[in-house]
Coordinates of C-alpha atoms in Angstrom, one line a residue:
Chain P
M108 CA -138.5 89.2 -13.3
S109 CA -139.2 90.6 -9.6
S110 CA -139.1 94.0 -8.5
P111 CA -135.8 95.7 -7.8
N112 CA -137.2 96.8 -3.6
D113 CA -137.7 92.7 -4.1
L114 CA -133.9 91.8 -2.4
T115 CA -132.4 88.5 -2.7
E116 CA -129.5 87.8 0.6
I117 CA -126.2 86.9 -1.1
S118 CA -124.3 86.9 1.7
S119 CA -124.2 87.5 5.8
N120 CA -121.2 88.1 7.9
K121 CA -121.1 89.5 11.3
M122 CA -118.4 92.2 11.6
F123 CA -117.7 94.9 14.5
G124 CA -120.9 94.3 15.9
G125 CA -122.9 94.4 12.5
Y126 CA -123.8 92.4 9.3
Q127 CA -122.0 92.9 5.9
K128 CA -124.4 91.8 3.4
V129 CA -124.8 91.5 -0.1
Y130 CA -127.9 92.4 -2.1
S131 CA -129.0 91.0 -5.2
H132 CA -132.0 92.3 -7.3
N133 CA -133.5 93.3 -10.6
S134 CA -132.9 96.0 -11.8
N135 CA -135.8 97.9 -14.2
V136 CA -133.3 100.7 -16.2
L137 CA -130.3 98.7 -15.9
G138 CA -132.1 95.6 -17.9
C139 CA -129.8 92.8 -15.2
T140 CA -129.9 91.8 -12.4
M141 CA -126.8 93.3 -10.1
N142 CA -125.4 92.6 -6.8
F143 CA -124.8 95.9 -4.0
G144 CA -123.3 95.8 -0.9
I145 CA -123.9 96.7 2.8
Y146 CA -122.7 97.2 6.2
L147 CA -125.5 97.5 8.5
P148 CA -124.5 99.1 12.3
P149 CA -126.0 97.5 15.6
Q150 CA -127.5 100.9 16.0
A151 CA -129.9 100.4 12.9
E152 CA -131.1 96.5 14.4
E153 CA -133.9 99.1 17.0
N154 CA -133.7 102.3 15.5
K155 CA -133.5 104.2 11.8
V156 CA -129.9 105.9 11.0
P157 CA -128.2 107.7 8.1
I158 CA -126.6 106.0 5.4
I159 CA -123.6 106.7 3.3
Y160 CA -123.6 105.9 -0.7
W161 CA -119.9 104.2 -1.9
L162 CA -119.3 104.3 -5.5
S163 CA -116.2 102.5 -6.8
G164 CA -113.5 102.7 -8.7
L165 CA -112.8 101.1 -12.0
T166 CA -112.5 97.6 -12.6
C167 CA -113.8 97.4 -9.3
S168 CA -117.5 95.3 -7.9
E169 CA -119.4 96.2 -5.0
A170 CA -117.0 93.5 -3.2
N171 CA -113.8 96.1 -2.9
F172 CA -114.7 98.1 -0.8
I173 CA -116.1 95.9 1.6
Q174 CA -113.0 94.1 1.7
K175 CA -110.4 96.2 1.8
A176 CA -111.2 100.1 2.7
G177 CA -112.2 99.0 6.4
A178 CA -114.4 101.1 7.0
Q179 CA -117.3 98.8 8.8
R180 CA -115.3 99.6 11.8
Y181 CA -116.2 104.0 11.3
A182 CA -119.2 103.5 10.5
S183 CA -119.8 101.1 14.0
E184 CA -118.5 103.2 16.2
Q185 CA -120.6 106.5 14.2
G186 CA -123.9 103.7 13.8
V187 CA -124.4 104.4 10.1
I188 CA -125.6 102.2 6.9
L189 CA -122.6 102.6 4.4
V190 CA -124.0 101.2 0.9
A191 CA -121.8 100.0 -2.3
P192 CA -122.9 99.2 -5.3
D193 CA -121.3 98.0 -8.4
T194 CA -120.2 100.0 -10.9
S195 CA -122.1 99.1 -14.3
P196 CA -124.1 96.8 -15.1
R197 CA -123.3 92.6 -15.1
G198 CA -124.1 90.0 -17.6
L199 CA -125.8 92.2 -20.9
N200 CA -122.6 90.8 -23.4
I201 CA -123.4 93.9 -25.6
P202 CA -120.7 93.1 -28.0
G203 CA -117.1 94.9 -27.0
D204 CA -118.5 96.2 -23.3
S205 CA -115.3 93.9 -22.1
D206 CA -112.9 95.0 -24.8
S207 CA -111.1 97.5 -22.4
W208 CA -110.7 98.0 -18.6
D209 CA -112.1 101.4 -18.6
F210 CA -115.2 101.6 -20.8
G211 CA -118.1 98.7 -20.6
V212 CA -118.5 96.5 -17.6
G213 CA -117.1 98.1 -15.0
A214 CA -116.7 101.3 -16.0
G215 CA -120.3 102.4 -16.4
F216 CA -119.5 106.0 -15.5
Y217 CA -122.0 107.0 -13.5
V218 CA -123.7 108.3 -16.1
D219 CA -127.1 107.8 -18.0
A220 CA -126.0 107.1 -21.6
T221 CA -127.7 107.5 -25.1
Q222 CA -126.0 106.8 -27.0
K223 CA -126.9 103.0 -28.8
P224 CA -126.2 100.1 -28.0
W225 CA -124.9 101.9 -24.4
S226 CA -128.5 103.4 -23.8
D227 CA -130.7 101.1 -23.7
N228 CA -128.8 99.5 -19.9
Y229 CA -125.2 101.8 -19.5
K230 CA -127.5 103.9 -17.2
M231 CA -125.4 104.2 -13.6
F232 CA -126.8 107.6 -13.0
S233 CA -131.1 106.9 -12.4
Y234 CA -129.7 103.8 -10.8
I235 CA -127.8 105.1 -7.9
T236 CA -130.1 107.8 -7.9
K237 CA -133.3 106.2 -8.2
E238 CA -133.4 102.9 -8.6
L239 CA -131.2 101.8 -5.9
L240 CA -132.6 104.3 -3.3
E241 CA -135.7 103.2 -3.2
A242 CA -134.5 99.8 -3.0
V243 CA -132.6 100.5 -0.1
N244 CA -135.3 103.3 1.6
K245 CA -137.7 100.4 1.5
N246 CA -136.3 97.0 2.8
F247 CA -133.7 99.2 5.2
P248 CA -134.4 100.9 9.1
V249 CA -132.5 104.5 6.9
M250 CA -133.7 107.9 8.7
E251 CA -135.5 109.4 6.0
G252 CA -133.4 112.3 4.1
K253 CA -130.5 111.5 5.8
Q254 CA -128.4 110.3 3.1
S255 CA -124.4 111.1 1.9
I256 CA -122.8 110.0 -1.0
M257 CA -118.8 109.5 -1.5
G258 CA -116.6 108.0 -3.9
H259 CA -113.1 106.7 -5.1
S260 CA -111.8 107.9 -8.8
M261 CA -114.4 106.9 -11.1
G262 CA -116.6 106.4 -8.4
G263 CA -115.4 110.1 -6.8
H264 CA -116.9 111.7 -10.4
G265 CA -119.7 109.6 -9.6
A266 CA -120.5 111.1 -6.2
L267 CA -120.0 114.4 -7.2
I268 CA -122.2 113.9 -10.1
C269 CA -124.9 112.8 -8.3
A270 CA -124.7 115.5 -6.0
L271 CA -124.5 117.8 -7.6
R272 CA -127.3 117.1 -10.6
N273 CA -129.6 116.4 -7.1
P274 CA -129.2 119.5 -5.1
G275 CA -130.2 118.2 -1.5
L276 CA -130.7 115.0 -2.3
Y277 CA -127.2 114.1 -0.8
R278 CA -126.2 116.0 2.2
S279 CA -122.7 115.6 2.0
V280 CA -120.4 114.7 -1.0
S281 CA -116.7 113.5 -0.3
A282 CA -114.5 111.9 -3.2
F283 CA -110.6 110.4 -3.2
A284 CA -109.0 110.9 -6.4
P285 CA -111.5 111.9 -8.9
I286 CA -112.1 111.7 -12.6
S287 CA -112.7 115.7 -11.0
N288 CA -112.7 117.2 -15.2
P289 CA -113.7 114.1 -17.3
I290 CA -113.9 116.0 -20.1
E291 CA -110.2 117.5 -19.7
C292 CA -109.1 113.7 -19.9
P293 CA -108.7 110.8 -22.1
W294 CA -110.4 108.3 -19.4
G295 CA -113.6 110.9 -19.8
Q296 CA -113.1 112.1 -23.0
K297 CA -113.4 108.1 -23.8
A298 CA -116.1 106.9 -22.0
F299 CA -118.1 110.3 -22.7
S300 CA -118.2 109.5 -26.6
G301 CA -118.9 105.9 -25.7
Y302 CA -122.1 106.5 -23.7
L303 CA -122.7 110.3 -24.9
G304 CA -121.6 110.9 -28.3
P305 CA -119.4 113.4 -30.0
Q306 CA -117.9 116.8 -27.8
E307 CA -120.3 119.0 -29.7
T308 CA -123.7 117.2 -29.5
G309 CA -123.6 114.7 -26.0
N310 CA -124.1 117.7 -23.7
W311 CA -120.5 116.2 -22.1
A312 CA -120.7 119.2 -19.7
D313 CA -124.0 117.9 -17.6
W314 CA -121.8 115.3 -16.8
D315 CA -118.5 117.3 -15.2
A316 CA -118.4 118.0 -11.9
T317 CA -115.5 121.2 -12.7
E318 CA -118.5 122.2 -14.9
L319 CA -121.9 121.4 -12.9
V320 CA -120.5 123.3 -10.1
R321 CA -120.3 126.6 -12.3
K322 CA -124.3 126.2 -12.5
Y323 CA -124.4 124.4 -8.4
N324 CA -127.4 126.7 -7.0
G325 CA -129.2 124.1 -5.0
P326 CA -128.6 124.5 -0.9
P327 CA -125.8 125.1 0.6
L328 CA -123.0 121.9 -0.5
I329 CA -119.7 122.1 0.0
I330 CA -117.4 119.8 -1.6
F331 CA -114.6 117.5 -0.1
I332 CA -111.8 116.6 -2.2
D333 CA -109.0 114.0 -1.3
Q334 CA -106.6 113.0 -3.2
G335 CA -103.0 111.8 -3.1
T336 CA -100.0 113.7 -4.3
S337 CA -97.8 110.5 -5.8
D338 CA -101.0 109.0 -7.3
Q339 CA -99.7 107.4 -10.7
F340 CA -103.7 108.6 -12.2
Y341 CA -102.9 112.5 -10.9
N342 CA -100.0 112.9 -11.7
E343 CA -101.0 112.2 -15.5
R344 CA -103.6 114.4 -15.4
Q345 CA -106.3 112.1 -15.5
L346 CA -107.4 113.4 -12.2
L347 CA -107.8 117.4 -12.0
P348 CA -108.2 118.5 -9.1
E349 CA -107.4 121.6 -9.4
N350 CA -109.9 122.7 -11.9
L351 CA -112.5 121.8 -9.8
L352 CA -110.7 123.6 -7.0
A353 CA -110.4 126.8 -9.6
A354 CA -114.5 126.5 -10.7
C355 CA -115.4 125.9 -7.2
K356 CA -113.8 129.0 -6.2
Q357 CA -115.1 131.4 -9.3
S358 CA -118.6 130.2 -8.6
N359 CA -118.4 130.7 -4.8
V360 CA -119.0 127.1 -3.6
P361 CA -117.0 125.9 -0.8
V362 CA -114.5 123.0 -1.1
I363 CA -112.0 121.1 0.5
L364 CA -109.3 119.1 -0.9
K365 CA -106.6 118.1 1.3
F366 CA -103.5 116.6 -0.2
R367 CA -102.0 113.3 1.0
D368 CA -97.9 112.9 1.4
H369 CA -97.1 110.1 -1.1
Y370 CA -99.8 108.3 -0.6
D371 CA -100.9 106.8 -4.2
H372 CA -104.4 105.7 -5.8
S373 CA -104.6 102.2 -3.9
Y374 CA -107.5 101.3 -1.6
F375 CA -103.9 101.3 1.1
Y376 CA -104.5 105.4 0.3
I377 CA -108.2 104.9 0.8
A378 CA -107.9 102.8 4.5
T379 CA -105.9 105.4 5.8
F380 CA -108.9 108.3 5.3
I381 CA -111.6 106.7 5.3
G382 CA -112.6 107.3 8.5
E383 CA -112.1 110.6 8.5
H384 CA -114.5 111.1 5.5
I385 CA -117.1 109.0 7.4
E386 CA -116.7 111.3 10.4
Y387 CA -116.8 114.3 7.9
H388 CA -120.6 112.9 6.0
V389 CA -121.7 112.0 9.7
T390 CA -121.7 115.0 11.2
Q391 CA -123.2 116.7 7.8
L392 CA -125.8 114.9 8.4
N393 CA -126.4 115.2 11.5
F394 CA -126.2 119.1 11.5
Chain J
M162 CA -79.3 82.3 -6.2
S163 CA -79.0 85.3 -3.5
S164 CA -78.9 85.5 -0.6
P165 CA -82.9 84.8 2.3
N166 CA -80.8 88.6 3.1
D167 CA -81.5 90.1 -0.2
L168 CA -84.6 91.1 -0.4
T169 CA -86.3 92.6 -3.8
E170 CA -89.0 95.0 -3.3
I171 CA -92.4 94.4 -5.2
S172 CA -94.8 97.1 -3.9
S173 CA -94.7 100.5 -1.3
N174 CA -97.9 102.0 -0.5
K175 CA -98.1 104.7 1.9
M176 CA -100.8 103.7 4.3
F177 CA -101.1 104.9 8.7
G178 CA -98.0 107.1 8.1
G179 CA -96.3 104.4 7.0
Y180 CA -95.5 101.6 4.8
Q181 CA -96.7 98.7 3.8
K182 CA -94.8 96.9 1.1
V183 CA -94.3 93.5 -0.1
Y184 CA -90.7 91.6 -0.5
S185 CA -89.7 88.8 -2.4
H186 CA -86.4 86.6 -1.6
N187 CA -84.6 83.7 -2.3
S188 CA -85.2 80.8 0.3
N189 CA -82.6 78.4 0.7
V190 CA -84.7 76.4 3.0
L191 CA -87.8 76.0 0.8
G192 CA -86.0 76.2 -2.7
C193 CA -88.0 78.6 -4.5
T194 CA -88.7 82.2 -4.2
M195 CA -90.7 83.8 -2.1
N196 CA -93.3 86.7 -1.1
F197 CA -93.8 88.4 2.4
G198 CA -95.6 91.2 3.3
I199 CA -94.4 94.0 5.7
Y200 CA -95.8 97.2 7.3
L201 CA -93.9 99.8 8.6
P202 CA -94.5 101.8 11.4
P203 CA -94.3 105.7 11.2
Q204 CA -92.9 104.9 14.6
A205 CA -90.1 102.7 12.5
E206 CA -88.6 106.1 10.5
E207 CA -86.5 106.6 13.1
N208 CA -86.8 103.3 16.3
K209 CA -86.5 100.3 16.1
V210 CA -89.8 98.7 17.6
P211 CA -91.2 95.2 18.0
I212 CA -92.3 93.3 16.2
I213 CA -96.3 90.4 15.3
Y214 CA -96.1 87.5 12.8
W215 CA -99.2 86.7 10.8
L216 CA -99.8 83.7 9.7
S217 CA -102.4 83.1 7.1
G218 CA -104.5 80.0 6.1
L219 CA -105.7 77.4 3.7
T220 CA -105.1 79.1 0.4
C221 CA -104.0 82.5 1.1
S222 CA -100.8 84.2 -0.1
E223 CA -99.0 86.7 2.1
A224 CA -102.1 89.3 -0.6
N225 CA -104.8 88.3 1.9
F226 CA -104.4 89.2 5.2
I227 CA -102.5 93.4 3.9
Q228 CA -105.7 93.4 2.3
K229 CA -108.3 92.5 3.9
A230 CA -107.0 92.4 7.8
G231 CA -107.4 96.3 8.2
A232 CA -104.4 95.6 11.1
Q233 CA -102.4 98.0 9.8
R234 CA -104.0 101.4 11.9
Y235 CA -103.2 99.6 14.8
A236 CA -99.6 98.5 13.7
S237 CA -99.9 102.1 13.2
E238 CA -101.3 103.7 16.3
Q239 CA -99.2 100.9 18.1
G240 CA -95.6 101.3 16.5
V241 CA -94.9 97.8 15.9
I242 CA -94.2 95.6 12.8
L243 CA -96.4 93.9 11.6
V244 CA -95.3 90.4 9.0
A245 CA -97.6 88.1 6.6
P246 CA -95.2 85.4 5.2
D247 CA -96.7 82.8 2.6
T248 CA -98.2 80.0 3.2
S249 CA -96.3 77.2 1.1
P250 CA -94.0 77.4 -1.5
R251 CA -94.5 78.6 -3.9
G252 CA -93.7 78.1 -8.2
L253 CA -92.0 74.1 -7.8
N254 CA -94.9 72.0 -10.0
I255 CA -94.3 69.2 -8.3
P256 CA -96.7 66.5 -9.0
G257 CA -99.9 66.4 -6.9
D258 CA -99.4 70.2 -5.4
S259 CA -101.8 71.9 -6.5
D260 CA -104.8 68.7 -6.6
S261 CA -106.3 70.5 -4.0
W262 CA -106.9 73.4 -2.1
D263 CA -105.9 72.0 1.3
F264 CA -103.1 70.5 0.3
G265 CA -99.6 71.3 -1.2
V266 CA -99.7 74.9 -2.6
G267 CA -101.0 77.1 -0.4
A268 CA -101.3 74.4 2.2
G269 CA -98.0 74.1 3.5
F270 CA -98.9 73.7 7.3
Y271 CA -96.2 75.0 9.1
V272 CA -94.6 71.7 9.4
D273 CA -91.3 70.4 8.0
A274 CA -92.1 67.4 5.7
T275 CA -89.7 64.8 6.0
Q276 CA -91.9 62.1 3.1
K277 CA -91.2 62.1 -1.1
P278 CA -91.6 64.8 -2.9
W279 CA -92.3 67.2 -0.3
S280 CA -89.4 67.2 1.9
D281 CA -87.0 68.7 0.1
N282 CA -89.2 72.5 0.0
Y283 CA -92.4 71.5 2.1
K284 CA -90.0 72.7 5.3
M285 CA -92.6 76.7 6.2
F286 CA -91.7 75.4 10.1
S287 CA -88.0 76.5 9.4
Y288 CA -88.7 79.4 7.1
I289 CA -91.4 80.6 9.4
T290 CA -88.8 80.1 12.5
K291 CA -85.2 81.1 11.4
E292 CA -85.1 82.2 7.7
L293 CA -87.6 84.8 7.0
L294 CA -86.5 85.4 10.6
E295 CA -83.0 86.5 10.5
A296 CA -83.8 88.2 6.4
V297 CA -86.6 90.1 8.3
N298 CA -84.2 90.8 10.9
K299 CA -81.3 92.5 9.1
N300 CA -82.9 93.9 6.9
F301 CA -85.9 95.8 9.7
P302 CA -85.4 97.9 12.7
V303 CA -86.4 95.4 14.6
M304 CA -86.1 95.6 18.8
E305 CA -83.9 92.4 19.3
G306 CA -86.2 89.3 20.7
K307 CA -89.4 91.9 20.9
Q308 CA -91.2 89.6 18.4
S309 CA -95.3 87.9 18.9
I310 CA -96.8 85.6 16.9
M311 CA -100.6 85.8 15.5
G312 CA -102.7 83.9 12.7
H313 CA -105.5 82.4 11.5
S314 CA -106.9 78.4 10.7
M315 CA -103.9 76.5 9.4
G316 CA -101.9 79.7 10.3
G317 CA -103.0 79.8 14.2
H318 CA -102.0 76.1 14.4
G319 CA -99.0 77.5 13.1
A320 CA -98.9 80.5 15.0
L321 CA -99.4 77.8 18.4
I322 CA -96.9 75.1 16.7
C323 CA -94.1 77.9 16.0
A324 CA -94.1 78.7 19.7
L325 CA -94.3 76.2 21.3
R326 CA -91.4 74.4 20.3
N327 CA -89.2 77.5 20.4
P328 CA -90.1 78.8 23.8
G329 CA -89.0 81.7 24.5
L330 CA -88.9 82.9 20.6
Y331 CA -91.9 84.5 20.6
R332 CA -93.5 87.2 23.6
S333 CA -96.5 85.9 23.2
V334 CA -98.9 83.9 20.9
S335 CA -102.2 84.6 20.0
A336 CA -105.1 82.9 17.1
F337 CA -108.1 83.2 15.4
A338 CA -110.2 80.2 15.0
P339 CA -106.8 77.8 14.7
I340 CA -106.7 73.9 13.9
S341 CA -105.6 73.6 17.2
N342 CA -105.5 69.6 16.9
P343 CA -104.6 68.4 13.9
I344 CA -104.0 65.2 14.6
E345 CA -108.3 64.8 15.5
C346 CA -109.2 66.7 12.3
P347 CA -109.5 65.6 8.9
W348 CA -107.6 68.6 7.8
G349 CA -105.1 68.0 10.2
Q350 CA -104.5 64.0 9.0
K351 CA -104.8 65.1 4.9
A352 CA -101.8 67.3 5.7
F353 CA -99.8 65.4 8.3
S354 CA -100.3 61.8 6.3
G355 CA -98.8 63.5 3.4
Y356 CA -96.1 65.4 4.9
L357 CA -95.2 63.1 7.7
G358 CA -96.4 59.8 6.9
P359 CA -98.5 57.6 8.7
Q360 CA -99.8 58.5 12.1
E361 CA -97.8 55.7 13.6
T362 CA -94.3 56.4 12.3
G363 CA -94.9 60.0 11.6
N364 CA -94.0 61.5 15.0
W365 CA -97.7 63.8 14.5
A366 CA -97.7 64.9 17.3
D367 CA -94.7 66.9 17.9
W368 CA -96.9 69.3 15.0
D369 CA -100.1 69.2 17.2
A370 CA -100.9 72.8 19.7
T371 CA -103.2 70.1 21.6
E372 CA -99.8 67.5 22.0
L373 CA -97.3 69.7 22.3
V374 CA -99.2 72.2 24.9
R375 CA -99.1 68.7 27.5
K376 CA -95.6 68.4 27.6
Y377 CA -94.4 72.8 27.0
N378 CA -92.0 73.8 29.9
G379 CA -90.1 76.7 28.3
P380 CA -90.5 80.0 30.2
P381 CA -94.2 81.4 30.8
L382 CA -96.5 82.0 27.9
I383 CA -100.3 82.5 27.3
I384 CA -102.5 81.0 24.6
F385 CA -104.8 83.5 23.6
I386 CA -107.4 81.6 21.5
D387 CA -110.7 83.1 19.3
Q388 CA -113.7 81.7 18.0
G389 CA -116.6 82.7 16.2
T390 CA -119.6 80.8 17.2
S391 CA -121.2 80.5 13.6
D392 CA -118.2 79.6 12.3
Q393 CA -118.1 76.9 10.1
F394 CA -115.7 74.6 10.8
Y395 CA -115.6 74.9 13.8
N396 CA -118.9 73.7 13.8
E397 CA -117.8 70.7 11.2
R398 CA -115.2 70.3 14.5
Q399 CA -111.6 70.6 12.3
L400 CA -110.4 73.3 14.6
L401 CA -111.4 71.7 18.3
P402 CA -110.0 75.1 20.3
E403 CA -112.1 72.9 23.1
N404 CA -109.5 70.4 23.0
L405 CA -106.2 72.4 23.5
L406 CA -108.2 74.5 26.1
A407 CA -109.0 71.0 28.0
A408 CA -104.7 70.1 27.4
C409 CA -103.8 73.8 28.8
K410 CA -106.1 73.4 31.3
Q411 CA -104.6 69.6 32.7
S412 CA -100.9 71.4 32.1
N413 CA -101.1 74.2 33.9
V414 CA -100.3 76.2 30.4
P415 CA -102.5 79.5 30.8
V416 CA -105.1 79.6 28.2
I417 CA -107.9 82.8 26.9
L418 CA -110.5 81.2 24.9
K419 CA -113.4 83.9 24.0
F420 CA -115.9 83.1 21.8
R421 CA -117.6 85.6 19.8
D422 CA -121.0 85.0 18.9
H423 CA -122.5 84.9 15.7
Y424 CA -119.1 85.9 13.9
D425 CA -117.9 83.1 11.5
H426 CA -114.1 82.2 9.7
S427 CA -114.3 85.0 7.7
Y428 CA -111.5 87.9 8.1
F429 CA -114.7 89.7 8.1
Y430 CA -114.3 88.4 11.7
I431 CA -110.7 88.4 11.7
A432 CA -111.1 92.8 10.9
T433 CA -113.2 92.6 13.5
F434 CA -111.0 91.3 16.2
I435 CA -107.7 92.0 15.4
G436 CA -107.0 95.5 17.1
E437 CA -107.4 93.5 20.6
H438 CA -105.2 90.9 19.6
I439 CA -102.1 92.8 18.1
E440 CA -103.4 95.9 21.6
Y441 CA -102.4 92.2 23.6
H442 CA -99.5 91.5 21.2
V443 CA -98.5 94.9 22.2
T444 CA -99.0 94.6 25.5
Q445 CA -96.7 91.3 26.2
L446 CA -94.1 92.7 23.9
N447 CA -93.5 95.8 26.1
F448 CA -93.7 93.6 29.3

């Protein structure tokens, strides 16, 4: 099997002066072939540029963000690379991995699983923060250390825990409608039970943004949360941004929580505010 | 069956301060239920605004443009409604209507068919230019007569023939990678043979933009064509914008043909230049 750093180009489309590409590579961490999307702005043809990772939500592949968020326009204007990974290992056919839309395929939850049969492959946390990061840095003109991370829903949770568990690795973090306190909501409880085992023994708090904030002691990090008020899953209490907000305030971690009136959980909402997020990250990256 | 002017809301998502909605209605012209997308900018909450129709290409439904073009941002900025119809009748199960991707379902070609079994339903030209237009004007705050039309590929052809066959109905017309001379390319020849009958008797020239330009004698109309140079179908001679350009020059019809280096036929290309097209139409609509 070839190295994770050996990339195969799947597609390449010119867009806003740069290129939206999809690559595949072998992941040793996940034990399967993975696709990821990358937008290279025109500035990357001659110079190294900063980079922002986007983590997608439940059921998504690398394709959703690329096709629906309209983010490339802003990345082109700002001169920043955007990377959109997949949301779980693929093609493994582990028994039960496709029985539900909120667990298994398309629902890796950005943790490193500890429970069989998931623990051999479902290590999206290590994939995103180490293996993919290295593959991208080796292959593309990335300014060293100038990386940020953002995501949506399950991927918002992913962005938050990737940043909070790796102090200093990402210059900034933001999240649209993140699952902010997974140990307190049905989605998170189901996923963590499966991937990490029972709450009593599974160290759930190590993978929960609201819990991680309480013990964060790395470089200054602002938590930027975006939430639509007509979001079905917010109203069903799957997201719980108020819990994260309270933990940030208790722990003196700076936090921005922007409520967006009448916006829902869809990519129509994301498309509306992705430009503001990219501009925010670029400001932090250039600081 | 209810009137085509009675709309049923299928979805509504807030986006860029306005709403992206999908409606269904009964089409008497097509003999089936049709969906269409409509973006209502924030300005439409209090005032009548201009409107631009978007006609999609082969295999598309109303969803592609809504999800992939990123057009709503510009419509919100400019204060213009965008309407995205479907590309053929749906759900009729006419024998042969789903045998190929470039004829029948998803491939109505914006003509009024004259040949059985298509002639009872495949009347997308009348649907777009009369029935849908009336339904939209009755239900939404459209400034009277302030409408333009644009499209992509088969829908670029559609936009051109809708404008050229209805002098004065649309204030402006533009097209991304249009099938500019269908009677001279394989896609057009297949579709016109099926919907209109043999070339000798089928009046093909009445549905071909390059032929229609030669006899256009309505109010001044500028033909705005956009074409990527790495477009596979352009290079396979399915699109033939040069033929349309030559006819415009011969007939003293003003034409703008913009080639875009290295851009292809995809929505990544459309997303890059849709803002320029919307700005162009709004300028013409406000003239």
